[in-house]
Amino acid sequence: MDPCELVETGLKLSHRAGADEAEAFFLEHSSLAIEVRGGKLETLRQSKERGIGLRVLKGGSLGYAFTSDLSSSALTEAAQAAVANAACVTPDEARLFPAPADWDRALAQYDPAIAGTPIEAKIDLALGIEQAAFAHDRRITKSERAAYEEGEYQVAIANSHGLKAGYRGNFCGGYAWVVAEEAGDSETGSGLFYTTKLGELDAGAIGREAAHEAVRLLGAKPIPTQKLALVLPPQAATQFLGILAPALTAEAVQKKRSLFAGRLGEQVGAAAVTIIDDGTLPGGINTSPVDGEGVPTQRTTLVAQGRLENFLHNAYTAAKEGKRSTGNGTRSSFKGAPEVGPTNMFIAPGHAAPQELIAGVDKGLYVLDLMGTHTANPISGDFSLGATGILIEHGRFTQPVRGVVIAGNAITLLKEIQAAASDLRFYLGFGSPTLVLGPLTVSGA
């Protein structure tokens, strides 16, 4: 059976098992990872997984079951298990399946060149990333890892209300971690780029970026504790956005696990801050026609010029508040029910080039990397992060810096953003331009 027939069969079997309403979600996902080191292939991993998840409503209670065995007997057992599981769950009137809606098939992003390119050429891409790093500067002495990766997926979904959707997509990318050494000092740099079109993947650019970052940090030293303007290039700014993202979901707000709970309509950031989630973004790594529940994806402005305007919703969190889903029901596998998550989330760019903004900084820190972002508290917004970077004095880069700590609160940081540059860049699902923040305490030696 093809995926559309499978989800139709899943629906029929769920109703036959006693479900009042049902939803069937099919996902087939394959991945390839090629890692090289020292000019040699080190690891080549390929995986493929397919299965179907069944959600059923019985007496207002939601049950779930899944199977990777797509035979009729296994689907029947999964349908019966989902109905049986519903009997153990407390009824919840907000549990419902979305109604059908028009969706744009053109948002499915599939590049045949990714699947059609021989694996030998993909190994050459990984080797090319590493070679470009070594060729960039003689002080690059080691490659910790360079890699090419790709993923391909096919989705089909249907529910009792007549919703039917299906699409496939793919993406590819690469990254590198390299080491620069000089005069007894060693520093690590990284480069990364992912895209939905193989033709856009520039192996040389990834390698050169990693080498450039490693070399520019050579000679880095701690600095005394002081107040400095912070300049966050896209790589560091997206790390900060990753801290905020979970707190911008309605699920976190409803569970009172978000620093933004109770602040809708308030000014939570400076006027330079606009945060958008866009599941329809052309070329976005997470762009798709519908979300994991079959709801059409959309562009949602979460923070507009510093004012908190929206949260991300799936069908359940939206129904709890009498709202419409924003198309953010995310599913990374057929083995789990939909959650709420971002698609392509980014801070909107400004108009000035990053060099113009840096030239206006009298004394600041250009942050190349933030360490420990996973330790930030999503409820209070408090964080304490290690950082490396380059000191800015009178608008010019001077001393490389390491061993400093930036601590504070995410809301405070949002309110200190003075300007956003024009260089919006994405790192997988998060994007940001270079940001300039007002003077903050940087703890050093």
Short mmCIF file of C-alpha atoms in Angstrom, two decimals:
data_model
loop_
_atom_site.label_atom_id
_atom_site.label_comp_id
_atom_site.label_asym_id
_atom_site.label_seq_id
_atom_site.Cartn_x
_atom_site.Cartn_y
_atom_site.Cartn_z
CA MET A 1 0.00 0.00 0.00
CA ASP A 2 1.16 3.53 -0.66
CA PRO A 3 1.21 6.03 2.26
CA CYS A 4 -2.20 7.51 1.42
CA GLU A 5 -3.80 4.05 1.34
CA LEU A 6 -2.08 3.19 4.63
CA VAL A 7 -3.51 6.16 6.53
CA GLU A 8 -6.99 5.49 5.06
CA THR A 9 -6.70 1.88 6.22
CA GLY A 10 -5.55 3.07 9.66
CA LEU A 11 -8.66 5.24 9.94
CA LYS A 12 -11.01 2.42 8.94
CA LEU A 13 -9.43 -0.02 11.40
CA SER A 14 -9.56 2.55 14.20
CA HIS A 15 -13.29 3.07 13.68
CA ARG A 16 -13.78 -0.68 13.46
CA ALA A 17 -11.99 -1.00 16.81
CA GLY A 18 -14.51 1.37 18.40
CA ALA A 19 -12.99 4.86 18.00
CA ASP A 20 -15.41 7.79 17.81
CA GLU A 21 -12.86 9.77 15.80
CA ALA A 22 -9.38 8.90 14.54
CA GLU A 23 -6.21 10.26 12.95
CA ALA A 24 -3.53 8.28 11.11
CA PHE A 25 -0.02 9.68 10.59
CA PHE A 26 2.53 7.96 8.33
CA LEU A 27 6.21 8.90 8.28
CA GLU A 28 9.11 7.40 6.36
CA HIS A 29 12.46 8.96 7.13
CA SER A 30 15.93 8.12 5.88
CA SER A 31 19.25 9.71 6.76
CA LEU A 32 22.88 9.60 5.65
CA ALA A 33 25.89 10.82 7.64
CA ILE A 34 29.44 10.79 6.27
CA GLU A 35 32.27 11.79 8.61
CA VAL A 36 35.89 12.21 7.54
CA ARG A 37 39.06 13.01 9.45
CA GLY A 38 42.63 13.45 8.30
CA GLY A 39 41.68 12.96 4.66
CA LYS A 40 40.08 9.57 5.28
CA LEU A 41 36.52 8.32 5.53
CA GLU A 42 35.90 7.60 9.21
CA THR A 43 32.16 6.85 9.45
CA LEU A 44 29.32 6.28 6.99
CA ARG A 45 25.89 5.75 8.53
CA GLN A 46 22.61 5.17 6.71
CA SER A 47 19.27 4.58 8.37
CA LYS A 48 15.67 4.25 7.29
CA GLU A 49 12.52 4.06 9.38
CA ARG A 50 8.84 3.96 8.50
CA GLY A 51 5.68 3.47 10.47
CA ILE A 52 2.26 4.77 11.34
CA GLY A 53 0.87 6.41 14.48
CA LEU A 54 -2.85 6.22 15.32
CA ARG A 55 -4.62 8.73 17.58
CA VAL A 56 -8.21 7.96 18.52
CA LEU A 57 -10.91 9.71 20.52
CA LYS A 58 -13.26 7.52 22.53
CA GLY A 59 -15.75 9.15 24.89
CA GLY A 60 -13.70 12.36 24.84
CA SER A 61 -10.48 10.57 25.82
CA LEU A 62 -7.41 10.39 23.60
CA GLY A 63 -5.55 7.14 22.98
CA TYR A 64 -2.38 6.58 20.97
CA ALA A 65 -0.48 3.63 19.54
CA PHE A 66 2.02 3.10 16.73
CA THR A 67 3.57 0.35 14.68
CA SER A 68 6.43 -0.01 12.23
CA ASP A 69 4.86 -3.24 10.92
CA LEU A 70 2.53 -2.07 8.17
CA SER A 71 0.69 -5.37 7.68
CA SER A 72 -3.10 -5.39 8.12
CA SER A 73 -2.84 -7.51 11.26
CA ALA A 74 -0.31 -5.14 12.90
CA LEU A 75 -2.41 -2.09 12.00
CA THR A 76 -5.47 -3.80 13.49
CA GLU A 77 -3.57 -4.47 16.74
CA ALA A 78 -2.36 -0.85 16.86
CA ALA A 79 -5.91 0.45 16.36
CA GLN A 80 -7.22 -1.79 19.12
CA ALA A 81 -4.37 -0.71 21.43
CA ALA A 82 -5.09 2.98 20.78
CA VAL A 83 -8.76 2.50 21.69
CA ALA A 84 -7.82 0.51 24.80
CA ASN A 85 -5.35 3.22 25.84
CA ALA A 86 -8.05 5.87 25.54
CA ALA A 87 -10.05 4.07 28.23
CA CYS A 88 -7.23 4.84 30.70
CA VAL A 89 -7.16 8.58 29.97
CA THR A 90 -9.29 11.33 31.56
CA PRO A 91 -11.68 12.92 29.03
CA ASP A 92 -10.60 16.36 27.81
CA GLU A 93 -12.90 18.41 25.58
CA ALA A 94 -9.91 20.26 24.09
CA ARG A 95 -8.71 17.03 22.52
CA LEU A 96 -9.88 17.24 18.92
CA PHE A 97 -8.67 16.71 15.40
CA PRO A 98 -8.42 19.66 12.99
CA ALA A 99 -10.87 20.21 10.14
CA PRO A 100 -9.67 20.05 6.52
CA ALA A 101 -8.22 23.26 5.08
CA ASP A 102 -6.61 24.30 1.82
CA TRP A 103 -2.85 23.70 1.80
CA ASP A 104 -0.15 24.69 -0.64
CA ARG A 105 1.55 21.68 -2.27
CA ALA A 106 4.24 24.00 -3.63
CA LEU A 107 5.65 24.32 -0.09
CA ALA A 108 6.91 20.72 -0.28
CA GLN A 109 10.67 21.06 -0.83
CA TYR A 110 12.23 18.10 -2.62
CA ASP A 111 15.49 18.30 -4.55
CA PRO A 112 15.99 15.20 -6.76
CA ALA A 113 19.70 16.04 -7.00
CA ILE A 114 20.19 15.06 -3.35
CA ALA A 115 18.91 11.52 -3.89
CA GLY A 116 20.41 11.28 -7.38
CA THR A 117 23.99 12.17 -6.49
CA PRO A 118 26.30 9.13 -6.03
CA ILE A 119 27.53 8.49 -2.52
CA GLU A 120 31.15 8.81 -3.74
CA ALA A 121 30.45 12.45 -4.64
CA LYS A 122 29.01 13.04 -1.17
CA ILE A 123 32.17 11.59 0.41
CA ASP A 124 34.12 14.05 -1.76
CA LEU A 125 31.97 16.88 -0.37
CA ALA A 126 32.89 15.91 3.19
CA LEU A 127 36.57 15.65 2.23
CA GLY A 128 36.29 19.01 0.45
CA ILE A 129 35.08 20.67 3.64
CA GLU A 130 38.11 19.42 5.54
CA GLN A 131 40.57 20.21 2.74
CA ALA A 132 39.30 23.78 2.49
CA ALA A 133 39.94 24.31 6.20
CA PHE A 134 43.54 23.10 5.95
CA ALA A 135 44.16 25.14 2.81
CA HIS A 136 42.83 28.33 4.41
CA ASP A 137 45.69 28.75 6.90
CA ARG A 138 48.85 26.81 7.71
CA ARG A 139 48.05 27.11 11.41
CA ILE A 140 45.12 24.68 11.00
CA THR A 141 46.77 21.51 12.30
CA LYS A 142 43.94 19.14 13.14
CA SER A 143 40.48 18.27 12.01
CA GLU A 144 38.27 17.06 14.83
CA ARG A 145 35.53 16.19 12.36
CA ALA A 146 34.13 17.19 8.99
CA ALA A 147 30.88 15.78 7.70
CA TYR A 148 28.21 15.69 5.01
CA GLU A 149 24.65 14.87 6.12
CA GLU A 150 21.28 14.51 4.41
CA GLY A 151 17.74 13.53 5.29
CA GLU A 152 14.66 12.59 3.27
CA TYR A 153 11.10 12.14 4.50
CA GLN A 154 7.62 11.29 3.24
CA VAL A 155 4.51 12.18 5.24
CA ALA A 156 0.83 11.25 4.89
CA ILE A 157 -1.92 12.18 7.32
CA ALA A 158 -5.71 11.76 7.42
CA ASN A 159 -8.42 12.09 10.03
CA SER A 160 -12.13 11.39 10.51
CA HIS A 161 -13.11 14.92 9.47
CA GLY A 162 -11.94 14.29 5.92
CA LEU A 163 -8.52 15.91 6.30
CA LYS A 164 -6.01 14.39 3.88
CA ALA A 165 -2.48 15.60 3.19
CA GLY A 166 0.77 14.13 1.95
CA TYR A 167 4.14 15.38 0.82
CA ARG A 168 7.84 14.56 0.77
CA GLY A 169 10.95 16.63 1.30
CA ASN A 170 14.69 16.46 1.78
CA PHE A 171 17.68 18.53 2.87
CA CYS A 172 21.45 18.28 3.08
CA GLY A 173 24.35 20.05 4.75
CA GLY A 174 27.77 19.84 6.24
CA TYR A 175 29.90 21.01 9.12
CA ALA A 176 33.48 21.06 10.36
CA TRP A 177 35.35 21.38 13.64
CA VAL A 178 39.03 22.21 13.22
CA VAL A 179 41.95 23.17 15.48
CA ALA A 180 44.45 26.00 14.95
CA GLU A 181 47.80 25.98 16.80
CA GLU A 182 50.51 28.61 17.26
CA ALA A 183 53.12 29.34 19.93
CA GLY A 184 51.73 26.73 22.30
CA ASP A 185 48.15 27.93 22.00
CA SER A 186 45.35 25.98 20.35
CA GLU A 187 41.83 27.08 19.49
CA THR A 188 38.84 25.36 17.87
CA GLY A 189 36.59 26.78 15.18
CA SER A 190 33.46 25.53 13.49
CA GLY A 191 31.54 26.02 10.28
CA LEU A 192 28.06 24.78 9.40
CA PHE A 193 25.55 25.11 6.57
CA TYR A 194 22.33 23.23 5.76
CA THR A 195 20.07 23.73 2.75
CA THR A 196 17.19 22.22 0.80
CA LYS A 197 19.16 22.39 -2.47
CA LEU A 198 22.35 20.43 -3.04
CA GLY A 199 23.56 23.04 -5.52
CA GLU A 200 23.71 25.63 -2.74
CA LEU A 201 26.07 23.52 -0.60
CA ASP A 202 29.54 25.10 -0.77
CA ALA A 203 31.98 22.71 0.89
CA GLY A 204 34.84 25.19 0.63
CA ALA A 205 32.90 27.93 2.40
CA ILE A 206 32.12 25.64 5.36
CA GLY A 207 35.76 24.64 5.77
CA ARG A 208 37.06 28.19 5.41
CA GLU A 209 34.57 29.49 7.98
CA ALA A 210 35.70 26.89 10.54
CA ALA A 211 39.36 27.70 9.91
CA HIS A 212 38.79 31.46 10.07
CA GLU A 213 37.08 31.19 13.46
CA ALA A 214 39.82 28.96 14.92
CA VAL A 215 42.68 31.18 13.70
CA ARG A 216 41.14 34.46 14.85
CA LEU A 217 40.89 33.09 18.42
CA LEU A 218 44.62 32.25 18.65
CA GLY A 219 46.19 34.14 21.52
CA ALA A 220 42.84 34.55 23.30
CA LYS A 221 43.10 35.64 26.94
CA PRO A 222 40.73 36.39 29.81
CA ILE A 223 39.91 40.05 30.44
CA PRO A 224 38.99 41.86 33.67
CA THR A 225 35.34 42.09 34.65
CA GLN A 226 33.80 45.11 32.98
CA LYS A 227 30.75 46.45 31.18
CA LEU A 228 30.88 45.90 27.42
CA ALA A 229 28.51 46.24 24.53
CA LEU A 230 27.78 42.79 23.14
CA VAL A 231 27.81 42.08 19.41
CA LEU A 232 26.22 38.72 18.60
CA PRO A 233 26.84 37.50 15.03
CA PRO A 234 24.19 35.13 13.63
CA GLN A 235 25.90 32.01 15.01
CA ALA A 236 25.79 33.30 18.61
CA ALA A 237 22.45 35.10 18.26
CA THR A 238 20.72 31.90 17.11
CA GLN A 239 22.07 30.16 20.21
CA PHE A 240 20.33 32.84 22.27
CA LEU A 241 17.13 32.45 20.21
CA GLY A 242 17.25 28.72 20.92
CA ILE A 243 16.97 29.55 24.64
CA LEU A 244 13.83 31.63 24.01
CA ALA A 245 12.05 29.29 21.57
CA PRO A 246 10.57 26.76 24.04
CA ALA A 247 9.18 29.62 26.15
CA LEU A 248 7.28 30.98 23.11
CA THR A 249 5.07 27.87 22.82
CA ALA A 250 1.55 27.93 24.23
CA GLU A 251 2.24 24.52 25.74
CA ALA A 252 4.94 25.99 28.00
CA VAL A 253 2.74 28.96 28.85
CA GLN A 254 -0.29 26.81 29.74
CA LYS A 255 1.90 24.62 31.95
CA LYS A 256 3.33 27.80 33.57
CA ARG A 257 6.80 26.84 32.44
CA SER A 258 7.52 29.93 30.32
CA LEU A 259 9.15 33.21 31.25
CA PHE A 260 6.57 34.83 28.93
CA ALA A 261 3.51 33.48 30.81
CA GLY A 262 1.07 36.29 31.62
CA ARG A 263 2.99 38.82 29.49
CA LEU A 264 0.97 38.73 26.23
CA GLY A 265 0.61 42.31 25.00
CA GLU A 266 3.53 43.53 27.10
CA GLN A 267 6.77 45.08 25.88
CA VAL A 268 9.24 42.22 26.45
CA GLY A 269 12.03 43.51 24.24
CA ALA A 270 13.50 46.59 22.63
CA ALA A 271 11.92 48.14 19.53
CA ALA A 272 14.63 46.52 17.40
CA VAL A 273 13.33 43.04 18.27
CA THR A 274 10.84 41.27 16.01
CA ILE A 275 10.66 37.47 16.28
CA ILE A 276 8.85 35.46 13.61
CA ASP A 277 8.08 31.77 13.08
CA ASP A 278 7.47 30.92 9.42
CA GLY A 279 6.63 27.40 8.29
CA THR A 280 6.11 28.73 4.74
CA LEU A 281 9.56 30.34 4.39
CA PRO A 282 10.99 29.60 0.91
CA GLY A 283 14.11 27.47 1.37
CA GLY A 284 13.57 27.08 5.12
CA ILE A 285 14.90 23.79 6.43
CA ASN A 286 11.59 23.18 8.28
CA THR A 287 9.23 24.54 5.62
CA SER A 288 6.32 22.21 4.81
CA PRO A 289 2.74 22.48 3.49
CA VAL A 290 1.14 21.26 6.75
CA ASP A 291 2.22 20.54 10.30
CA GLY A 292 2.16 17.17 12.07
CA GLU A 293 -1.63 17.35 12.45
CA GLY A 294 -2.40 18.39 8.85
CA VAL A 295 -2.93 22.08 9.68
CA PRO A 296 -1.52 24.41 6.97
CA THR A 297 1.69 26.08 8.10
CA GLN A 298 1.83 29.87 8.37
CA ARG A 299 3.93 32.91 9.23
CA THR A 300 3.35 33.97 12.84
CA THR A 301 4.78 37.14 14.37
CA LEU A 302 5.52 36.33 18.00
CA VAL A 303 7.22 39.55 19.07
CA ALA A 304 6.67 42.75 17.04
CA GLN A 305 9.03 45.64 17.77
CA GLY A 306 9.47 44.31 21.27
CA ARG A 307 5.78 43.66 22.00
CA LEU A 308 4.74 40.06 22.74
CA GLU A 309 1.87 39.34 20.32
CA ASN A 310 1.44 35.57 19.93
CA PHE A 311 2.47 32.11 21.05
CA LEU A 312 2.87 28.99 18.93
CA HIS A 313 -0.09 26.59 19.01
CA ASN A 314 -1.03 23.10 17.94
CA ALA A 315 -4.67 22.01 17.78
CA TYR A 316 -4.84 21.11 21.48
CA THR A 317 -3.29 24.24 22.97
CA ALA A 318 -5.37 26.38 20.58
CA ALA A 319 -8.63 24.64 21.54
CA LYS A 320 -7.86 25.22 25.24
CA GLU A 321 -7.87 28.96 24.59
CA GLY A 322 -10.56 29.06 21.89
CA LYS A 323 -8.00 29.98 19.22
CA ARG A 324 -6.86 28.61 15.86
CA SER A 325 -3.76 26.45 15.60
CA THR A 326 -0.77 28.31 14.18
CA GLY A 327 0.34 25.15 12.35
CA ASN A 328 3.03 24.31 14.88
CA GLY A 329 2.02 20.76 15.75
CA THR A 330 5.46 19.18 15.42
CA ARG A 331 6.24 15.49 15.01
CA SER A 332 9.74 14.14 14.58
CA SER A 333 8.55 10.53 14.52
CA PHE A 334 5.45 8.38 14.05
CA LYS A 335 6.17 7.05 17.56
CA GLY A 336 4.90 10.14 19.38
CA ALA A 337 1.86 12.40 19.49
CA PRO A 338 2.19 15.99 18.21
CA GLU A 339 3.87 18.55 20.45
CA VAL A 340 4.22 22.31 19.96
CA GLY A 341 7.42 23.61 18.43
CA PRO A 342 8.95 26.18 16.09
CA THR A 343 9.39 25.70 12.34
CA ASN A 344 11.75 28.35 10.93
CA MET A 345 12.07 30.85 13.81
CA PHE A 346 14.11 33.99 13.30
CA ILE A 347 14.83 37.50 14.50
CA ALA A 348 13.92 39.93 11.70
CA PRO A 349 16.87 41.74 10.09
CA GLY A 350 17.45 45.49 10.05
CA HIS A 351 18.93 47.57 7.24
CA ALA A 352 22.53 48.32 8.27
CA ALA A 353 25.46 46.11 7.31
CA PRO A 354 27.07 44.41 10.34
CA GLN A 355 30.32 46.29 9.66
CA GLU A 356 28.49 49.60 10.07
CA LEU A 357 27.10 48.58 13.45
CA ILE A 358 30.46 47.26 14.68
CA ALA A 359 32.15 50.52 13.61
CA GLY A 360 29.85 52.35 16.01
CA VAL A 361 30.83 50.26 19.04
CA ASP A 362 33.33 52.09 21.28
CA LYS A 363 34.07 49.15 23.57
CA GLY A 364 32.45 45.78 23.18
CA LEU A 365 32.76 42.02 22.82
CA TYR A 366 32.10 40.27 19.49
CA VAL A 367 30.82 36.90 20.75
CA LEU A 368 31.86 33.93 18.63
CA ASP A 369 30.50 31.17 20.85
CA LEU A 370 28.24 30.77 23.86
CA MET A 371 28.72 27.71 26.05
CA GLY A 372 26.14 26.16 28.36
CA THR A 373 22.95 27.42 26.67
CA HIS A 374 21.25 24.17 27.72
CA THR A 375 21.58 25.27 31.36
CA ALA A 376 19.46 28.43 30.90
CA ASN A 377 16.26 28.40 32.98
CA PRO A 378 13.25 28.50 30.60
CA ILE A 379 10.89 29.57 33.40
CA SER A 380 12.83 32.43 34.97
CA GLY A 381 14.93 33.24 31.91
CA ASP A 382 18.08 33.35 34.02
CA PHE A 383 21.30 32.23 32.34
CA SER A 384 25.03 32.10 32.96
CA LEU A 385 27.02 31.31 29.83
CA GLY A 386 30.69 30.95 29.05
CA ALA A 387 31.83 32.90 26.01
CA THR A 388 34.69 33.38 23.58
CA GLY A 389 35.06 36.27 21.20
CA ILE A 390 37.00 39.28 20.01
CA LEU A 391 37.32 42.56 21.90
CA ILE A 392 36.08 45.64 19.98
CA GLU A 393 37.76 48.96 20.73
CA HIS A 394 36.82 52.16 18.92
CA GLY A 395 34.99 50.19 16.26
CA ARG A 396 37.88 47.81 15.49
CA PHE A 397 38.61 44.20 16.40
CA THR A 398 41.60 43.96 18.75
CA GLN A 399 42.22 41.22 21.34
CA PRO A 400 40.78 37.67 21.15
CA VAL A 401 39.06 36.79 24.42
CA ARG A 402 38.21 33.59 26.23
CA GLY A 403 37.28 32.50 29.74
CA VAL A 404 34.57 35.12 30.28
CA VAL A 405 31.04 34.65 31.58
CA ILE A 406 27.89 36.48 30.53
CA ALA A 407 25.10 36.15 33.08
CA GLY A 408 21.68 37.73 33.25
CA ASN A 409 18.06 37.31 32.28
CA ALA A 410 16.62 36.69 28.81
CA ILE A 411 14.04 39.48 29.14
CA THR A 412 16.75 41.91 30.19
CA LEU A 413 18.84 40.85 27.23
CA LEU A 414 15.91 41.32 24.80
CA LYS A 415 15.40 44.84 26.13
CA GLU A 416 19.09 45.65 25.62
CA ILE A 417 19.10 44.88 21.88
CA GLN A 418 19.85 48.22 20.25
CA ALA A 419 20.11 47.21 16.60
CA ALA A 420 19.77 44.29 14.20
CA ALA A 421 21.95 44.17 11.09
CA SER A 422 20.90 43.07 7.60
CA ASP A 423 22.82 39.76 7.53
CA LEU A 424 20.05 37.32 8.45
CA ARG A 425 21.44 33.78 8.42
CA PHE A 426 19.92 30.46 9.44
CA TYR A 427 21.51 27.65 11.41
CA LEU A 428 19.06 24.81 10.74
CA GLY A 429 15.69 26.00 12.11
CA PHE A 430 16.88 29.20 13.83
CA GLY A 431 17.94 32.41 12.15
CA SER A 432 19.19 35.83 13.19
CA PRO A 433 21.13 38.81 11.89
CA THR A 434 24.03 40.29 13.84
CA LEU A 435 22.68 41.95 17.01
CA VAL A 436 24.17 44.82 19.00
CA LEU A 437 23.27 44.96 22.69
CA GLY A 438 23.78 47.73 25.21
CA PRO A 439 26.56 47.51 27.78
CA LEU A 440 26.27 44.41 29.98
CA THR A 441 28.57 43.05 32.67
CA VAL A 442 31.07 40.54 31.31
CA SER A 443 32.76 38.63 34.11
CA GLY A 444 36.40 37.86 33.48
CA ALA A 445 39.58 37.25 35.42
#
